[in-house]
Amino acid sequence: MNMSQQTAELIKRKQLIEERLEKTGKRVEFEELLKKKLIETGWKDEMKKYCMELIKSKGIEKMKLEELTEELLPKGKALVPDVVKNELLEKIQDFIENDPDYQRLYDF
């Protein structure tokens, strides 16, 4: 399997996982878990503080939503604690490994 085939296979698998999460309602459940964990770990407060500092330093009148988003997105992703990422990944993997429809659809 060459690189483009591997990439296509990964995209197909990702889409299938997203469809199964959506169809079963697990996506909402996992999103709620993520929100809870981000609050518990202080991520939300840290991002709020960073956002306020950013707006203060650049001035609210000069700051556009697109600029704010460009600044916050990479910072937000970088600050998500590994323990939160790993817990969510484990839950998704467990769901996929135990979802008979995913296994049937993906020829597990």
CSV table of N, CA, C and O in Angstrom, one decimal:
chain,number,residue,atom,x,y,z
A,1,MET,N,0.8,-1.2,0.0
A,1,MET,CA,0.0,0.0,0.0
A,1,MET,C,0.9,1.2,0.0
A,1,MET,O,1.7,1.4,0.9
A,2,ASN,N,0.7,2.1,-1.0
A,2,ASN,CA,1.5,3.3,-1.1
A,2,ASN,C,1.0,4.4,-0.2
A,2,ASN,O,-0.1,4.2,0.4
A,3,MET,N,1.7,5.5,-0.1
A,3,MET,CA,1.3,6.6,0.8
A,3,MET,C,-0.1,7.2,0.5
A,3,MET,O,-0.9,7.4,1.4
A,4,SER,N,-0.4,7.4,-0.7
A,4,SER,CA,-1.7,7.9,-1.1
A,4,SER,C,-2.9,7.0,-0.7
A,4,SER,O,-3.9,7.4,-0.3
A,5,GLN,N,-2.6,5.7,-0.9
A,5,GLN,CA,-3.6,4.7,-0.5
A,5,GLN,C,-3.8,4.6,1.0
A,5,GLN,O,-4.9,4.5,1.5
A,6,GLN,N,-2.7,4.8,1.7
A,6,GLN,CA,-2.7,4.8,3.2
A,6,GLN,C,-3.5,6.0,3.7
A,6,GLN,O,-4.3,5.9,4.6
A,7,THR,N,-3.2,7.1,3.0
A,7,THR,CA,-3.9,8.4,3.4
A,7,THR,C,-5.4,8.2,3.1
A,7,THR,O,-6.3,8.6,4.0
A,8,ALA,N,-5.8,7.7,2.0
A,8,ALA,CA,-7.2,7.5,1.6
A,8,ALA,C,-7.9,6.5,2.6
A,8,ALA,O,-9.0,6.7,3.0
A,9,GLU,N,-7.1,5.5,3.0
A,9,GLU,CA,-7.7,4.5,4.0
A,9,GLU,C,-7.9,5.2,5.3
A,9,GLU,O,-8.9,4.9,6.0
A,10,LEU,N,-7.0,6.0,5.8
A,10,LEU,CA,-7.1,6.7,7.0
A,10,LEU,C,-8.3,7.7,7.0
A,10,LEU,O,-9.1,7.8,8.0
A,11,ILE,N,-8.5,8.4,5.9
A,11,ILE,CA,-9.6,9.3,5.7
A,11,ILE,C,-10.9,8.5,5.8
A,11,ILE,O,-11.9,8.9,6.5
A,12,LYS,N,-10.9,7.4,5.1
A,12,LYS,CA,-12.1,6.5,5.1
A,12,LYS,C,-12.5,6.1,6.5
A,12,LYS,O,-13.6,6.1,7.0
A,13,ARG,N,-11.5,5.6,7.2
A,13,ARG,CA,-11.7,5.1,8.6
A,13,ARG,C,-12.1,6.2,9.5
A,13,ARG,O,-13.0,6.0,10.3
A,14,LYS,N,-11.5,7.4,9.4
A,14,LYS,CA,-11.9,8.6,10.2
A,14,LYS,C,-13.4,8.9,9.9
A,14,LYS,O,-14.1,9.2,10.9
A,15,GLN,N,-13.8,9.0,8.7
A,15,GLN,CA,-15.1,9.3,8.4
A,15,GLN,C,-16.1,8.3,8.9
A,15,GLN,O,-17.2,8.6,9.5
A,16,LEU,N,-15.7,7.0,8.9
A,16,LEU,CA,-16.6,6.0,9.4
A,16,LEU,C,-16.7,6.1,10.9
A,16,LEU,O,-17.8,5.9,11.4
A,17,ILE,N,-15.6,6.3,11.6
A,17,ILE,CA,-15.7,6.5,13.0
A,17,ILE,C,-16.6,7.7,13.4
A,17,ILE,O,-17.4,7.6,14.3
A,18,GLU,N,-16.4,8.8,12.7
A,18,GLU,CA,-17.2,10.0,12.9
A,18,GLU,C,-18.7,9.7,12.7
A,18,GLU,O,-19.5,10.2,13.5
A,19,GLU,N,-19.0,9.0,11.7
A,19,GLU,CA,-20.4,8.6,11.4
A,19,GLU,C,-21.0,7.7,12.5
A,19,GLU,O,-22.1,7.9,13.0
A,20,ARG,N,-20.2,6.8,13.0
A,20,ARG,CA,-20.7,5.9,14.1
A,20,ARG,C,-20.8,6.7,15.4
A,20,ARG,O,-21.8,6.5,16.1
A,21,LEU,N,-19.9,7.6,15.7
A,21,LEU,CA,-20.0,8.4,16.9
A,21,LEU,C,-21.3,9.3,16.8
A,21,LEU,O,-22.0,9.4,17.8
A,22,GLU,N,-21.5,9.8,15.7
A,22,GLU,CA,-22.7,10.7,15.5
A,22,GLU,C,-24.0,9.9,15.6
A,22,GLU,O,-24.9,10.2,16.3
A,23,LYS,N,-24.0,8.8,14.9
A,23,LYS,CA,-25.3,7.9,14.8
A,23,LYS,C,-25.7,7.4,16.1
A,23,LYS,O,-26.8,7.2,16.5
A,24,THR,N,-24.7,7.0,17.0
A,24,THR,CA,-24.9,6.4,18.2
A,24,THR,C,-25.1,7.4,19.4
A,24,THR,O,-25.5,7.0,20.5
A,25,GLY,N,-24.8,8.7,19.1
A,25,GLY,CA,-24.9,9.7,20.2
A,25,GLY,C,-23.7,9.8,21.0
A,25,GLY,O,-23.6,10.6,21.9
A,26,LYS,N,-22.7,9.0,20.7
A,26,LYS,CA,-21.5,9.0,21.5
A,26,LYS,C,-20.7,10.3,21.3
A,26,LYS,O,-19.9,10.7,22.2
A,27,ARG,N,-20.8,10.9,20.1
A,27,ARG,CA,-20.1,12.1,19.9
A,27,ARG,C,-20.5,13.2,20.9
A,27,ARG,O,-19.6,13.8,21.5
A,28,VAL,N,-21.8,13.4,21.2
A,28,VAL,CA,-22.2,14.3,22.1
A,28,VAL,C,-21.7,14.0,23.5
A,28,VAL,O,-21.3,14.8,24.3
A,29,GLU,N,-21.8,12.7,23.9
A,29,GLU,CA,-21.3,12.2,25.1
A,29,GLU,C,-19.8,12.5,25.3
A,29,GLU,O,-19.4,13.0,26.4
A,30,PHE,N,-19.0,12.3,24.3
A,30,PHE,CA,-17.6,12.5,24.4
A,30,PHE,C,-17.3,14.0,24.4
A,30,PHE,O,-16.4,14.5,25.1
A,31,GLU,N,-18.1,14.8,23.7
A,31,GLU,CA,-17.9,16.3,23.8
A,31,GLU,C,-18.2,16.8,25.2
A,31,GLU,O,-17.5,17.7,25.7
A,32,GLU,N,-19.2,16.3,25.8
A,32,GLU,CA,-19.6,16.7,27.2
A,32,GLU,C,-18.4,16.3,28.1
A,32,GLU,O,-18.1,17.0,29.0
A,33,LEU,N,-17.9,15.1,27.9
A,33,LEU,CA,-16.8,14.6,28.8
A,33,LEU,C,-15.6,15.6,28.6
A,33,LEU,O,-14.9,16.0,29.6
A,34,LEU,N,-15.3,15.9,27.3
A,34,LEU,CA,-14.2,16.8,27.1
A,34,LEU,C,-14.4,18.2,27.7
A,34,LEU,O,-13.5,18.7,28.4
A,35,LYS,N,-15.6,18.7,27.6
A,35,LYS,CA,-15.8,20.0,28.3
A,35,LYS,C,-15.6,19.9,29.8
A,35,LYS,O,-15.0,20.8,30.4
A,36,LYS,N,-16.1,18.9,30.4
A,36,LYS,CA,-16.0,18.7,31.8
A,36,LYS,C,-14.5,18.6,32.2
A,36,LYS,O,-14.1,19.2,33.2
A,37,LYS,N,-13.8,17.8,31.5
A,37,LYS,CA,-12.3,17.6,31.8
A,37,LYS,C,-11.5,18.9,31.6
A,37,LYS,O,-10.6,19.2,32.4
A,38,LEU,N,-11.9,19.7,30.6
A,38,LEU,CA,-11.2,20.9,30.3
A,38,LEU,C,-11.4,21.9,31.5
A,38,LEU,O,-10.5,22.7,31.9
A,39,ILE,N,-12.6,21.9,32.0
A,39,ILE,CA,-13.0,22.8,33.1
A,39,ILE,C,-12.2,22.3,34.4
A,39,ILE,O,-11.6,23.1,35.1
A,40,GLU,N,-12.3,21.0,34.6
A,40,GLU,CA,-11.6,20.4,35.8
A,40,GLU,C,-10.1,20.7,35.8
A,40,GLU,O,-9.5,20.8,36.9
A,41,THR,N,-9.5,20.6,34.7
A,41,THR,CA,-8.0,20.8,34.6
A,41,THR,C,-7.6,22.3,34.5
A,41,THR,O,-6.4,22.5,34.5
A,42,GLY,N,-8.5,23.2,34.5
A,42,GLY,CA,-8.2,24.6,34.5
A,42,GLY,C,-7.9,25.2,33.1
A,42,GLY,O,-7.5,26.3,32.9
A,43,TRP,N,-8.1,24.3,32.1
A,43,TRP,CA,-7.8,24.7,30.7
A,43,TRP,C,-8.7,25.9,30.3
A,43,TRP,O,-8.3,26.9,29.7
A,44,LYS,N,-10.0,25.9,30.7
A,44,LYS,CA,-10.9,26.9,30.3
A,44,LYS,C,-10.5,28.3,30.9
A,44,LYS,O,-10.5,29.3,30.3
A,45,ASP,N,-10.2,28.2,32.2
A,45,ASP,CA,-9.7,29.5,32.9
A,45,ASP,C,-8.4,30.0,32.3
A,45,ASP,O,-8.3,31.2,32.1
A,46,GLU,N,-7.5,29.1,31.9
A,46,GLU,CA,-6.3,29.5,31.3
A,46,GLU,C,-6.5,30.2,30.0
A,46,GLU,O,-5.9,31.2,29.6
A,47,MET,N,-7.4,29.6,29.2
A,47,MET,CA,-7.7,30.2,27.9
A,47,MET,C,-8.4,31.5,28.0
A,47,MET,O,-8.1,32.4,27.2
A,48,LYS,N,-9.3,31.6,28.9
A,48,LYS,CA,-10.0,32.9,29.2
A,48,LYS,C,-9.0,34.0,29.6
A,48,LYS,O,-9.1,35.1,29.0
A,49,LYS,N,-8.1,33.6,30.4
A,49,LYS,CA,-7.0,34.6,30.9
A,49,LYS,C,-6.2,35.0,29.7
A,49,LYS,O,-5.9,36.2,29.5
A,50,TYR,N,-5.8,34.0,28.8
A,50,TYR,CA,-5.0,34.3,27.7
A,50,TYR,C,-5.7,35.2,26.7
A,50,TYR,O,-5.2,36.2,26.1
A,51,CYS,N,-7.0,34.9,26.5
A,51,CYS,CA,-7.8,35.7,25.6
A,51,CYS,C,-7.9,37.2,26.1
A,51,CYS,O,-7.8,38.1,25.3
A,52,MET,N,-8.1,37.4,27.4
A,52,MET,CA,-8.2,38.7,27.9
A,52,MET,C,-6.9,39.5,27.8
A,52,MET,O,-6.9,40.6,27.4
A,53,GLU,N,-5.8,38.8,28.0
A,53,GLU,CA,-4.5,39.4,27.8
A,53,GLU,C,-4.2,39.8,26.4
A,53,GLU,O,-3.7,40.9,26.1
A,54,LEU,N,-4.6,38.9,25.5
A,54,LEU,CA,-4.5,39.2,24.1
A,54,LEU,C,-5.3,40.4,23.6
A,54,LEU,O,-4.8,41.3,22.9
A,55,ILE,N,-6.5,40.5,24.1
A,55,ILE,CA,-7.4,41.6,23.7
A,55,ILE,C,-6.8,42.9,24.3
A,55,ILE,O,-6.8,43.9,23.7
A,56,LYS,N,-6.3,42.8,25.6
A,56,LYS,CA,-5.8,44.0,26.2
A,56,LYS,C,-4.5,44.5,25.5
A,56,LYS,O,-4.3,45.7,25.3
A,57,SER,N,-3.7,43.6,25.1
A,57,SER,CA,-2.4,44.0,24.5
A,57,SER,C,-2.6,44.5,23.1
A,57,SER,O,-1.9,45.4,22.7
A,58,LYS,N,-3.6,44.1,22.4
A,58,LYS,CA,-3.8,44.5,21.0
A,58,LYS,C,-4.9,45.6,20.9
A,58,LYS,O,-5.0,46.3,19.9
A,59,GLY,N,-5.7,45.7,21.9
A,59,GLY,CA,-6.8,46.6,21.9
A,59,GLY,C,-8.1,46.0,21.3
A,59,GLY,O,-8.0,45.5,20.2
A,60,ILE,N,-9.2,46.1,22.0
A,60,ILE,CA,-10.4,45.4,21.5
A,60,ILE,C,-10.9,46.1,20.2
A,60,ILE,O,-11.5,45.4,19.4
A,61,GLU,N,-10.6,47.3,20.0
A,61,GLU,CA,-11.1,48.0,18.8
A,61,GLU,C,-10.3,47.5,17.6
A,61,GLU,O,-10.9,47.5,16.5
A,62,LYS,N,-9.1,47.1,17.8
A,62,LYS,CA,-8.2,46.7,16.6
A,62,LYS,C,-8.3,45.2,16.4
A,62,LYS,O,-7.9,44.7,15.3
A,63,MET,N,-8.8,44.5,17.3
A,63,MET,CA,-8.8,43.0,17.2
A,63,MET,C,-10.0,42.5,16.5
A,63,MET,O,-11.1,42.8,16.8
A,64,LYS,N,-9.8,41.7,15.4
A,64,LYS,CA,-10.9,41.1,14.7
A,64,LYS,C,-11.1,39.7,15.1
A,64,LYS,O,-10.1,39.1,15.6
A,65,LEU,N,-12.3,39.2,15.0
A,65,LEU,CA,-12.6,37.8,15.4
A,65,LEU,C,-11.7,36.8,14.7
A,65,LEU,O,-11.2,35.9,15.4
A,66,GLU,N,-11.4,37.0,13.4
A,66,GLU,CA,-10.5,36.1,12.7
A,66,GLU,C,-9.1,36.1,13.4
A,66,GLU,O,-8.5,35.0,13.5
A,67,GLU,N,-8.6,37.2,13.7
A,67,GLU,CA,-7.3,37.3,14.4
A,67,GLU,C,-7.3,36.6,15.7
A,67,GLU,O,-6.3,35.9,16.0
A,68,LEU,N,-8.3,36.9,16.5
A,68,LEU,CA,-8.4,36.2,17.8
A,68,LEU,C,-8.5,34.7,17.6
A,68,LEU,O,-7.8,34.0,18.4
A,69,THR,N,-9.2,34.2,16.7
A,69,THR,CA,-9.3,32.8,16.4
A,69,THR,C,-8.0,32.2,16.0
A,69,THR,O,-7.6,31.2,16.5
A,70,GLU,N,-7.3,32.9,15.2
A,70,GLU,CA,-6.0,32.5,14.7
A,70,GLU,C,-5.0,32.3,15.9
A,70,GLU,O,-4.1,31.5,15.9
A,71,GLU,N,-5.1,33.2,16.8
A,71,GLU,CA,-4.2,33.2,18.0
A,71,GLU,C,-4.6,32.1,19.0
A,71,GLU,O,-3.8,31.5,19.6
A,72,LEU,N,-5.9,32.0,19.2
A,72,LEU,CA,-6.4,31.1,20.2
A,72,LEU,C,-6.4,29.6,19.9
A,72,LEU,O,-6.1,28.8,20.7
A,73,LEU,N,-6.7,29.3,18.6
A,73,LEU,CA,-6.8,27.9,18.2
A,73,LEU,C,-5.5,27.1,18.5
A,73,LEU,O,-5.6,26.1,19.2
A,74,PRO,N,-4.4,27.5,18.0
A,74,PRO,CA,-3.1,26.7,18.3
A,74,PRO,C,-2.8,26.7,19.8
A,74,PRO,O,-2.4,25.7,20.3
A,75,LYS,N,-3.0,27.8,20.4
A,75,LYS,CA,-2.7,27.9,21.9
A,75,LYS,C,-3.6,26.9,22.6
A,75,LYS,O,-3.2,26.1,23.5
A,76,GLY,N,-4.9,26.9,22.3
A,76,GLY,CA,-5.9,26.1,22.9
A,76,GLY,C,-5.6,24.6,22.7
A,76,GLY,O,-5.6,23.8,23.7
A,77,LYS,N,-5.2,24.2,21.5
A,77,LYS,CA,-4.9,22.8,21.2
A,77,LYS,C,-3.6,22.4,22.0
A,77,LYS,O,-3.6,21.3,22.6
A,78,ALA,N,-2.7,23.3,22.1
A,78,ALA,CA,-1.4,23.0,22.7
A,78,ALA,C,-1.6,22.8,24.3
A,78,ALA,O,-0.9,22.1,24.9
A,79,LEU,N,-2.5,23.5,24.8
A,79,LEU,CA,-2.7,23.5,26.3
A,79,LEU,C,-3.6,22.4,26.8
A,79,LEU,O,-3.7,22.2,28.0
A,80,VAL,N,-4.3,21.6,25.9
A,80,VAL,CA,-5.1,20.5,26.3
A,80,VAL,C,-4.1,19.5,27.0
A,80,VAL,O,-3.2,19.0,26.3
A,81,PRO,N,-4.4,19.2,28.2
A,81,PRO,CA,-3.5,18.2,28.9
A,81,PRO,C,-3.5,16.9,28.3
A,81,PRO,O,-4.5,16.4,27.8
A,82,ASP,N,-2.3,16.2,28.2
A,82,ASP,CA,-2.2,14.9,27.6
A,82,ASP,C,-3.1,13.9,28.3
A,82,ASP,O,-3.6,13.0,27.6
A,83,VAL,N,-3.3,14.0,29.6
A,83,VAL,CA,-4.1,13.1,30.3
A,83,VAL,C,-5.6,13.2,29.7
A,83,VAL,O,-6.2,12.1,29.6
A,84,VAL,N,-6.0,14.3,29.4
A,84,VAL,CA,-7.4,14.5,28.8
A,84,VAL,C,-7.4,13.9,27.4
A,84,VAL,O,-8.4,13.2,27.1
A,85,LYS,N,-6.4,14.2,26.6
A,85,LYS,CA,-6.4,13.6,25.2
A,85,LYS,C,-6.4,12.1,25.3
A,85,LYS,O,-7.1,11.5,24.6
A,86,ASN,N,-5.5,11.6,26.2
A,86,ASN,CA,-5.4,10.1,26.2
A,86,ASN,C,-6.7,9.5,26.7
A,86,ASN,O,-7.1,8.4,26.2
A,87,GLU,N,-7.3,10.1,27.7
A,87,GLU,CA,-8.6,9.5,28.2
A,87,GLU,C,-9.7,9.5,27.1
A,87,GLU,O,-10.4,8.5,27.0
A,88,LEU,N,-9.8,10.6,26.4
A,88,LEU,CA,-10.8,10.6,25.3
A,88,LEU,C,-10.4,9.6,24.2
A,88,LEU,O,-11.3,8.9,23.7
A,89,LEU,N,-9.2,9.5,23.9
A,89,LEU,CA,-8.8,8.6,22.8
A,89,LEU,C,-9.1,7.2,23.3
A,89,LEU,O,-9.6,6.4,22.5
A,90,GLU,N,-8.8,6.8,24.5
A,90,GLU,CA,-9.1,5.5,25.0
A,90,GLU,C,-10.6,5.2,25.0
A,90,GLU,O,-11.0,4.1,24.6
A,91,LYS,N,-11.4,6.2,25.3
A,91,LYS,CA,-12.9,6.0,25.3
A,91,LYS,C,-13.3,5.8,23.8
A,91,LYS,O,-14.2,4.9,23.6
A,92,ILE,N,-12.8,6.5,22.9
A,92,ILE,CA,-13.2,6.3,21.5
A,92,ILE,C,-12.7,5.0,21.0
A,92,ILE,O,-13.5,4.3,20.3
A,93,GLN,N,-11.5,4.6,21.3
A,93,GLN,CA,-11.0,3.3,20.9
A,93,GLN,C,-11.8,2.2,21.5
A,93,GLN,O,-12.2,1.2,20.8
A,94,ASP,N,-12.2,2.3,22.7
A,94,ASP,CA,-13.0,1.3,23.4
A,94,ASP,C,-14.4,1.2,22.7
A,94,ASP,O,-14.9,0.1,22.4
A,95,PHE,N,-14.9,2.3,22.4
A,95,PHE,CA,-16.2,2.3,21.7
A,95,PHE,C,-16.1,1.6,20.3
A,95,PHE,O,-16.9,0.8,20.0
A,96,ILE,N,-15.1,2.0,19.6
A,96,ILE,CA,-14.9,1.4,18.2
A,96,ILE,C,-14.7,-0.1,18.3
A,96,ILE,O,-15.2,-0.9,17.5
A,97,GLU,N,-13.9,-0.5,19.2
A,97,GLU,CA,-13.5,-2.0,19.4
A,97,GLU,C,-14.8,-2.8,19.8
A,97,GLU,O,-14.8,-4.0,19.5
A,98,ASN,N,-15.7,-2.1,20.4
A,98,ASN,CA,-16.9,-2.9,20.9
A,98,ASN,C,-18.2,-2.5,20.1
A,98,ASN,O,-19.3,-2.9,20.5
A,99,ASP,N,-18.0,-1.8,19.0
A,99,ASP,CA,-19.2,-1.4,18.2
A,99,ASP,C,-19.3,-2.4,17.0
A,99,ASP,O,-18.6,-2.4,16.1
A,100,PRO,N,-20.3,-3.3,17.1
A,100,PRO,CA,-20.5,-4.4,16.1
A,100,PRO,C,-20.7,-3.8,14.7
A,100,PRO,O,-20.3,-4.3,13.7
A,101,ASP,N,-21.4,-2.7,14.6
A,101,ASP,CA,-21.7,-2.1,13.3
A,101,ASP,C,-20.4,-1.5,12.7
A,101,ASP,O,-20.2,-1.7,11.5
A,102,TYR,N,-19.6,-0.9,13.5
A,102,TYR,CA,-18.3,-0.4,12.9
A,102,TYR,C,-17.5,-1.6,12.4
A,102,TYR,O,-16.9,-1.6,11.4
A,103,GLN,N,-17.4,-2.7,13.3
A,103,GLN,CA,-16.7,-3.9,12.9
A,103,GLN,C,-17.2,-4.5,11.6
A,103,GLN,O,-16.4,-4.9,10.7
A,104,ARG,N,-18.5,-4.5,11.5
A,104,ARG,CA,-19.1,-5.1,10.3
A,104,ARG,C,-18.8,-4.2,9.1
A,104,ARG,O,-18.4,-4.7,8.0
A,105,LEU,N,-19.0,-2.9,9.2
A,105,LEU,CA,-18.8,-2.0,8.1
A,105,LEU,C,-17.3,-1.9,7.7
A,105,LEU,O,-17.0,-1.7,6.5
A,106,TYR,N,-16.4,-2.1,8.6
A,106,TYR,CA,-15.0,-1.9,8.3
A,106,TYR,C,-14.4,-3.3,8.1
A,106,TYR,O,-13.2,-3.4,8.0
A,107,ASP,N,-15.1,-4.4,8.1
A,107,ASP,CA,-14.6,-5.7,8.0
A,107,ASP,C,-13.5,-6.0,9.0
A,107,ASP,O,-12.4,-6.5,8.7
A,108,PHE,N,-13.8,-5.8,10.2
A,108,PHE,CA,-12.9,-6.0,11.3
A,108,PHE,C,-12.6,-7.5,11.4
A,108,PHE,O,-13.3,-8.4,11.3
